mmCIF file of C-alpha atoms in Angstrom:
data_model
loop_
_atom_site.group_PDB
_atom_site.id
_atom_site.type_symbol
_atom_site.label_atom_id
_atom_site.label_comp_id
_atom_site.label_asym_id
_atom_site.label_seq_id
_atom_site.Cartn_x
_atom_site.Cartn_y
_atom_site.Cartn_z
ATOM 1 C CA MET A 9 142.555 34.833 106.372
ATOM 2 C CA LEU A 10 145.889 34.483 104.738
ATOM 3 C CA THR A 11 146.867 30.713 104.843
ATOM 4 C CA THR A 12 150.847 30.655 105.398
ATOM 5 C CA PHE A 13 153.528 29.521 107.942
ATOM 6 C CA PRO A 14 153.446 31.876 110.959
ATOM 7 C CA GLY A 15 156.414 33.703 111.661
ATOM 8 C CA LEU A 16 158.297 32.966 108.276
ATOM 9 C CA GLU A 17 157.580 36.249 106.464
ATOM 10 C CA SER A 18 158.288 38.392 109.826
ATOM 11 C CA ILE A 19 161.690 36.707 110.389
ATOM 12 C CA LEU A 20 162.745 37.549 107.004
ATOM 13 C CA PRO A 21 162.925 41.195 105.336
ATOM 14 C CA LEU A 22 161.374 41.292 101.966
ATOM 15 C CA TRP A 23 164.433 41.710 100.291
ATOM 16 C CA LEU A 24 165.793 38.643 101.493
ATOM 17 C CA GLN A 25 162.233 36.625 100.837
ATOM 18 C CA ILE A 26 162.092 37.649 97.232
ATOM 19 C CA SER A 27 166.267 36.625 96.834
ATOM 20 C CA THR A 28 165.246 33.481 98.216
ATOM 21 C CA ALA A 29 162.687 32.442 95.791
ATOM 22 C CA ALA A 30 165.099 34.185 93.141
ATOM 23 C CA ALA A 31 168.145 31.756 94.228
ATOM 24 C CA TRP A 32 165.895 29.095 93.843
ATOM 25 C CA VAL A 33 164.771 29.731 90.329
ATOM 26 C CA LEU A 34 168.587 30.363 89.580
ATOM 27 C CA LEU A 35 169.501 27.135 90.941
ATOM 28 C CA VAL A 36 166.779 25.030 89.153
ATOM 29 C CA ILE A 37 167.998 26.993 85.778
ATOM 30 C CA LEU A 38 171.893 26.007 86.702
ATOM 31 C CA ILE A 39 171.211 22.321 87.173
ATOM 32 C CA ALA A 40 169.084 22.207 83.889
ATOM 33 C CA TRP A 41 172.614 23.705 82.514
ATOM 34 C CA GLY A 42 174.625 21.517 83.929
ATOM 35 C CA VAL A 43 172.807 18.385 82.948
ATOM 36 C CA SER A 44 172.330 19.749 79.799
ATOM 37 C CA ARG A 45 176.243 20.344 79.118
ATOM 38 C CA PHE A 46 177.682 17.219 81.237
ATOM 39 C CA THR A 47 175.048 14.732 80.420
ATOM 40 C CA ASN A 48 173.774 13.342 77.279
ATOM 41 C CA SER A 49 170.134 13.763 78.609
ATOM 42 C CA GLU A 50 167.253 14.214 76.243
ATOM 43 C CA PRO A 51 166.130 17.855 75.473
ATOM 44 C CA GLU A 52 162.559 16.819 76.785
ATOM 45 C CA ILE A 53 164.725 15.835 80.446
ATOM 46 C CA ILE A 54 166.181 19.461 80.624
ATOM 47 C CA ARG A 55 162.773 21.005 79.898
ATOM 48 C CA LYS A 56 160.872 18.739 82.920
ATOM 49 C CA ILE A 57 163.915 19.744 85.490
ATOM 50 C CA VAL A 58 162.912 23.508 84.796
ATOM 51 C CA HIS A 59 159.353 22.659 84.356
ATOM 52 C CA ILE A 60 158.850 20.843 87.705
ATOM 53 C CA GLY A 61 161.597 22.727 89.512
ATOM 54 C CA THR A 62 160.403 26.313 88.773
ATOM 55 C CA GLY A 63 157.014 25.483 89.716
ATOM 56 C CA ASN A 64 158.002 24.684 93.529
ATOM 57 C CA VAL A 65 158.546 28.279 93.807
ATOM 58 C CA ILE A 66 155.096 29.135 94.284
ATOM 59 C CA LEU A 67 155.485 26.746 97.828
ATOM 60 C CA LEU A 68 158.181 29.660 98.992
ATOM 61 C CA ALA A 69 155.715 32.795 97.505
ATOM 62 C CA TRP A 70 152.951 31.037 99.693
ATOM 63 C CA TRP A 71 155.435 30.210 102.618
ATOM 64 C CA LEU A 72 157.002 33.635 102.624
ATOM 65 C CA ASN A 73 153.858 35.197 102.252
ATOM 66 C CA ILE A 74 155.588 37.266 99.049
ATOM 67 C CA PRO A 75 153.580 40.025 97.949
ATOM 68 C CA ALA A 76 151.594 39.828 94.959
ATOM 69 C CA ILE A 77 153.198 42.384 93.187
ATOM 70 C CA VAL A 78 156.275 40.590 92.843
ATOM 71 C CA GLY A 79 154.988 37.250 91.672
ATOM 72 C CA ILE A 80 152.659 39.164 88.893
ATOM 73 C CA THR A 81 155.799 41.182 87.840
ATOM 74 C CA ALA A 82 158.167 37.857 87.732
ATOM 75 C CA SER A 83 155.208 36.623 85.977
ATOM 76 C CA ILE A 84 155.225 39.330 83.033
ATOM 77 C CA LEU A 85 158.825 39.420 82.542
ATOM 78 C CA GLY A 86 159.099 35.867 82.294
ATOM 79 C CA SER A 87 156.354 35.524 79.757
ATOM 80 C CA ILE A 88 158.104 38.668 77.826
ATOM 81 C CA ILE A 89 161.355 36.397 77.908
ATOM 82 C CA THR A 90 159.839 33.303 76.721
ATOM 83 C CA LEU A 91 157.895 34.926 73.892
ATOM 84 C CA LEU A 92 161.419 36.211 72.765
ATOM 85 C CA SER A 93 162.903 32.626 73.240
ATOM 86 C CA TYR A 94 160.659 31.239 70.763
ATOM 87 C CA ILE A 95 162.466 33.616 68.215
ATOM 88 C CA PHE A 96 165.833 33.911 69.653
ATOM 89 C CA PRO A 97 168.098 31.345 71.265
ATOM 90 C CA ILE A 98 168.020 32.859 74.678
ATOM 91 C CA LEU A 99 166.617 29.386 76.728
ATOM 92 C CA PRO A 100 168.449 27.048 74.569
ATOM 93 C CA GLY A 101 167.375 23.066 75.527
ATOM 94 C CA ILE A 102 164.335 24.868 77.388
ATOM 95 C CA ASN A 103 162.845 26.191 74.199
ATOM 96 C CA SER A 104 163.764 25.267 70.716
ATOM 97 C CA VAL A 105 163.639 27.742 67.833
ATOM 98 C CA GLY A 106 160.465 27.169 65.949
ATOM 99 C CA ARG A 107 159.070 24.734 68.497
ATOM 100 C CA GLN A 108 155.235 24.389 67.983
ATOM 101 C CA SER A 109 154.112 24.997 71.341
ATOM 102 C CA LEU A 110 153.718 28.136 73.674
ATOM 103 C CA GLY A 111 153.493 25.831 76.728
ATOM 104 C CA THR A 112 156.445 27.859 78.503
ATOM 105 C CA PHE A 113 154.889 31.044 77.941
ATOM 106 C CA PHE A 114 151.357 29.783 79.266
ATOM 107 C CA TYR A 115 153.089 28.324 82.193
ATOM 108 C CA ALA A 116 154.637 31.761 83.037
ATOM 109 C CA VAL A 117 151.238 33.343 82.279
ATOM 110 C CA SER A 118 149.225 30.987 84.574
ATOM 111 C CA ILE A 119 151.631 31.846 87.740
ATOM 112 C CA GLY A 120 150.586 35.243 87.217
ATOM 113 C CA ILE A 121 147.407 34.740 86.983
ATOM 114 C CA LEU A 122 146.793 32.761 90.126
ATOM 115 C CA VAL A 123 149.122 34.714 92.149
ATOM 116 C CA ALA A 124 146.801 37.980 91.350
ATOM 117 C CA TRP A 125 143.639 35.579 92.076
ATOM 118 C CA PHE A 126 144.196 33.896 95.033
ATOM 119 C CA TRP A 127 146.658 36.244 97.067
ATOM 120 C CA TYR A 128 144.092 39.026 96.262
ATOM 121 C CA LEU A 129 141.474 36.099 98.037
ATOM 122 C CA GLN A 130 144.081 36.106 100.788
ATOM 123 C CA GLN A 131 143.715 32.069 100.056
ATOM 124 C CA PRO A 132 147.417 31.236 98.008
ATOM 125 C CA GLN A 133 146.902 27.363 98.949
ATOM 126 C CA TYR A 134 144.882 26.892 95.728
ATOM 127 C CA ALA A 135 147.403 29.108 93.791
ATOM 128 C CA ALA A 136 149.980 26.333 95.098
ATOM 129 C CA LEU A 137 147.321 23.543 94.544
ATOM 130 C CA GLY A 138 147.047 24.782 90.496
ATOM 131 C CA ILE A 139 150.856 25.344 89.748
ATOM 132 C CA LEU A 140 151.779 21.911 91.595
ATOM 133 C CA THR A 141 149.357 19.943 89.708
ATOM 134 C CA MET A 142 150.789 21.102 86.653
ATOM 135 C CA ALA A 143 154.719 21.129 87.736
ATOM 136 C CA TRP A 144 154.517 17.549 89.174
ATOM 137 C CA GLY A 145 151.596 16.227 87.488
ATOM 138 C CA ASP A 146 152.122 17.411 84.106
ATOM 139 C CA GLY A 147 155.926 17.047 84.578
ATOM 140 C CA LEU A 148 155.922 13.380 85.804
ATOM 141 C CA ALA A 149 153.407 12.404 83.026
ATOM 142 C CA ALA A 150 155.341 13.255 80.329
ATOM 143 C CA LEU A 151 158.351 11.514 81.448
ATOM 144 C CA ILE A 152 156.887 8.267 82.534
ATOM 145 C CA GLY A 153 154.270 8.355 79.333
ATOM 146 C CA GLN A 154 157.638 8.920 77.176
ATOM 147 C CA ARG A 155 159.454 6.094 78.743
ATOM 148 C CA PHE A 156 157.183 3.527 80.013
ATOM 149 C CA GLY A 157 153.792 4.539 78.063
ATOM 150 C CA LYS A 158 153.244 1.319 75.903
ATOM 151 C CA HIS A 159 149.018 1.917 75.701
ATOM 152 C CA LYS A 160 148.570 5.025 73.217
ATOM 153 C CA TYR A 161 145.679 7.215 72.416
ATOM 154 C CA LYS A 162 145.480 10.282 70.465
ATOM 155 C CA ILE A 163 143.241 13.375 71.111
ATOM 156 C CA PHE A 164 143.325 16.087 68.590
ATOM 157 C CA GLY A 165 146.341 15.018 67.035
ATOM 158 C CA SER A 166 148.339 15.090 70.437
ATOM 159 C CA ASN A 167 150.069 11.487 71.419
ATOM 160 C CA LYS A 168 149.420 10.175 74.891
ATOM 161 C CA SER A 169 149.219 7.008 76.791
ATOM 162 C CA TRP A 170 147.571 5.512 79.756
ATOM 163 C CA GLU A 171 150.143 5.429 81.722
ATOM 164 C CA GLY A 172 150.988 8.835 81.737
ATOM 165 C CA SER A 173 147.676 9.969 82.049
ATOM 166 C CA LEU A 174 147.076 7.637 85.265
ATOM 167 C CA THR A 175 150.789 9.066 86.660
ATOM 168 C CA MET A 176 149.136 12.622 86.118
ATOM 169 C CA THR A 177 145.958 11.451 87.942
ATOM 170 C CA PHE A 178 147.739 10.065 90.939
ATOM 171 C CA ILE A 179 150.426 13.265 91.290
ATOM 172 C CA SER A 180 147.452 15.740 91.170
ATOM 173 C CA PHE A 181 145.296 13.591 93.676
ATOM 174 C CA LEU A 182 148.099 13.537 95.714
ATOM 175 C CA ILE A 183 149.316 16.857 95.696
ATOM 176 C CA SER A 184 145.598 18.397 96.042
ATOM 177 C CA MET A 185 145.194 15.853 99.777
ATOM 178 C CA PHE A 186 148.513 17.206 100.628
ATOM 179 C CA ILE A 187 147.642 20.842 100.422
ATOM 180 C CA LEU A 188 143.671 20.414 101.269
ATOM 181 C CA LEU A 189 144.292 18.548 104.327
ATOM 182 C CA GLU A 190 146.928 21.210 105.735
ATOM 183 C CA THR A 191 144.331 23.989 104.951
ATOM 184 C CA GLN A 192 140.859 22.590 105.769
ATOM 185 C CA GLY A 193 141.832 19.254 107.784
ATOM 186 C CA ASN A 194 140.915 15.563 106.910
ATOM 187 C CA THR A 195 137.367 15.257 105.989
ATOM 188 C CA TRP A 196 135.058 13.541 103.299
ATOM 189 C CA GLN A 197 134.682 16.968 101.785
ATOM 190 C CA THR A 198 139.009 16.781 101.202
ATOM 191 C CA TRP A 199 138.935 13.859 99.661
ATOM 192 C CA ALA A 200 136.135 14.065 97.459
ATOM 193 C CA ILE A 201 137.796 17.300 96.189
ATOM 194 C CA SER A 202 141.234 15.910 95.954
ATOM 195 C CA ILE A 203 139.466 13.396 93.464
ATOM 196 C CA VAL A 204 137.550 15.843 90.990
ATOM 197 C CA VAL A 205 140.437 18.086 90.773
ATOM 198 C CA ALA A 206 142.641 14.785 90.214
ATOM 199 C CA LEU A 207 140.246 13.669 86.919
ATOM 200 C CA VAL A 208 139.598 17.272 85.679
ATOM 201 C CA ALA A 209 143.302 17.708 85.632
ATOM 202 C CA THR A 210 144.119 14.764 83.772
ATOM 203 C CA ALA A 211 141.587 15.395 81.302
ATOM 204 C CA LEU A 212 142.627 19.142 80.580
ATOM 205 C CA GLU A 213 146.227 17.724 80.364
ATOM 206 C CA ALA A 214 145.088 15.309 77.669
ATOM 207 C CA PHE A 215 144.134 18.262 75.440
ATOM 208 C CA SER A 216 147.255 19.882 75.297
ATOM 209 C CA PHE A 217 147.411 21.340 71.696
ATOM 210 C CA LEU A 218 149.940 24.162 71.627
ATOM 211 C CA GLY A 219 151.370 23.494 75.108
ATOM 212 C CA ILE A 220 147.431 25.308 76.271
ATOM 213 C CA ASP A 221 147.496 22.842 78.861
ATOM 214 C CA ASN A 222 150.245 24.899 80.945
ATOM 215 C CA LEU A 223 147.751 27.499 81.229
ATOM 216 C CA THR A 224 144.237 25.301 81.460
ATOM 217 C CA VAL A 225 145.619 22.365 84.247
ATOM 218 C CA PRO A 226 146.756 25.219 86.893
ATOM 219 C CA ILE A 227 144.115 27.903 86.552
ATOM 220 C CA GLY A 228 141.313 24.416 86.104
ATOM 221 C CA SER A 229 142.683 22.981 89.235
ATOM 222 C CA ALA A 230 142.974 25.842 91.176
ATOM 223 C CA ALA A 231 139.567 27.149 90.440
ATOM 224 C CA LEU A 232 137.354 23.805 91.015
ATOM 225 C CA ALA A 233 139.667 23.431 94.122
ATOM 226 C CA TYR A 234 138.463 26.576 95.295
ATOM 227 C CA PHE A 235 134.887 26.505 94.245
ATOM 228 C CA LEU A 236 134.484 22.996 95.151
ATOM 229 C CA THR A 237 135.565 23.923 98.524
ATOM 230 C CA GLN A 238 133.312 27.283 98.751
ATOM 231 C CA ILE A 239 130.018 24.659 97.735
ATOM 232 C CA LEU A 240 130.886 21.589 100.061
ATOM 233 C CA VAL A 241 132.890 22.767 102.854
ATOM 234 C CA LEU A 242 131.972 26.465 103.406
ATOM 235 C CA ASN A 243 128.365 25.582 103.102
ATOM 236 C CA SER A 244 128.300 22.880 105.208
ATOM 237 C CA ILE A 245 129.919 24.859 108.189
ATOM 238 C CA ALA A 246 127.489 27.376 107.580
ATOM 239 C CA LYS A 247 124.294 25.096 108.447
ATOM 240 C CA TYR A 248 126.055 24.237 111.876
#
């Protein structure tokens, strides 16, 4: 059964549902532009505003039960725009021309994959879990790590900090807990799955060569939460 907030999708017509999601993304971009234009914020701050802000659109898609084709189409268009932005200054402040990372592209691709997968299964909460883990977990981990990271380590040329990684673990755990508590209740399985997802998401985020973590973290987190739920929760119910 599709897990949504009952009534919202029936109250709002489809065009208004789509407009609401589009308006949110536009608002995030305008905020990022304003911060870039009127403050002396570092480019990384601007990127993380967009990174975190746009990720939250998955909640609107879930709550409003926006059709999968809309999310997939938006993902394809976003992927094309971000690829072009690595060559042309389409998204200044978000991507830098010649920047050695495909993170924004992978981010757009991961949204399309998760929407296609979990809308088909009628389990959109796992798509939300994956995207929000990437948006908030990775976003805050990068900001905390850059500002407060004193204890460094390196994996395949990527500089990380234990402070940033611990932030990733903590935020990933909170996101998993909030979503799974809402959808499957307060059980030991919910806590166990959240802990495992948080640890695996942190490990995946540490391997961020060319921004590949923007693909592996959301898909890996969502897939792990889904399959562990099938094994631990549904099998437990079947025994009774």
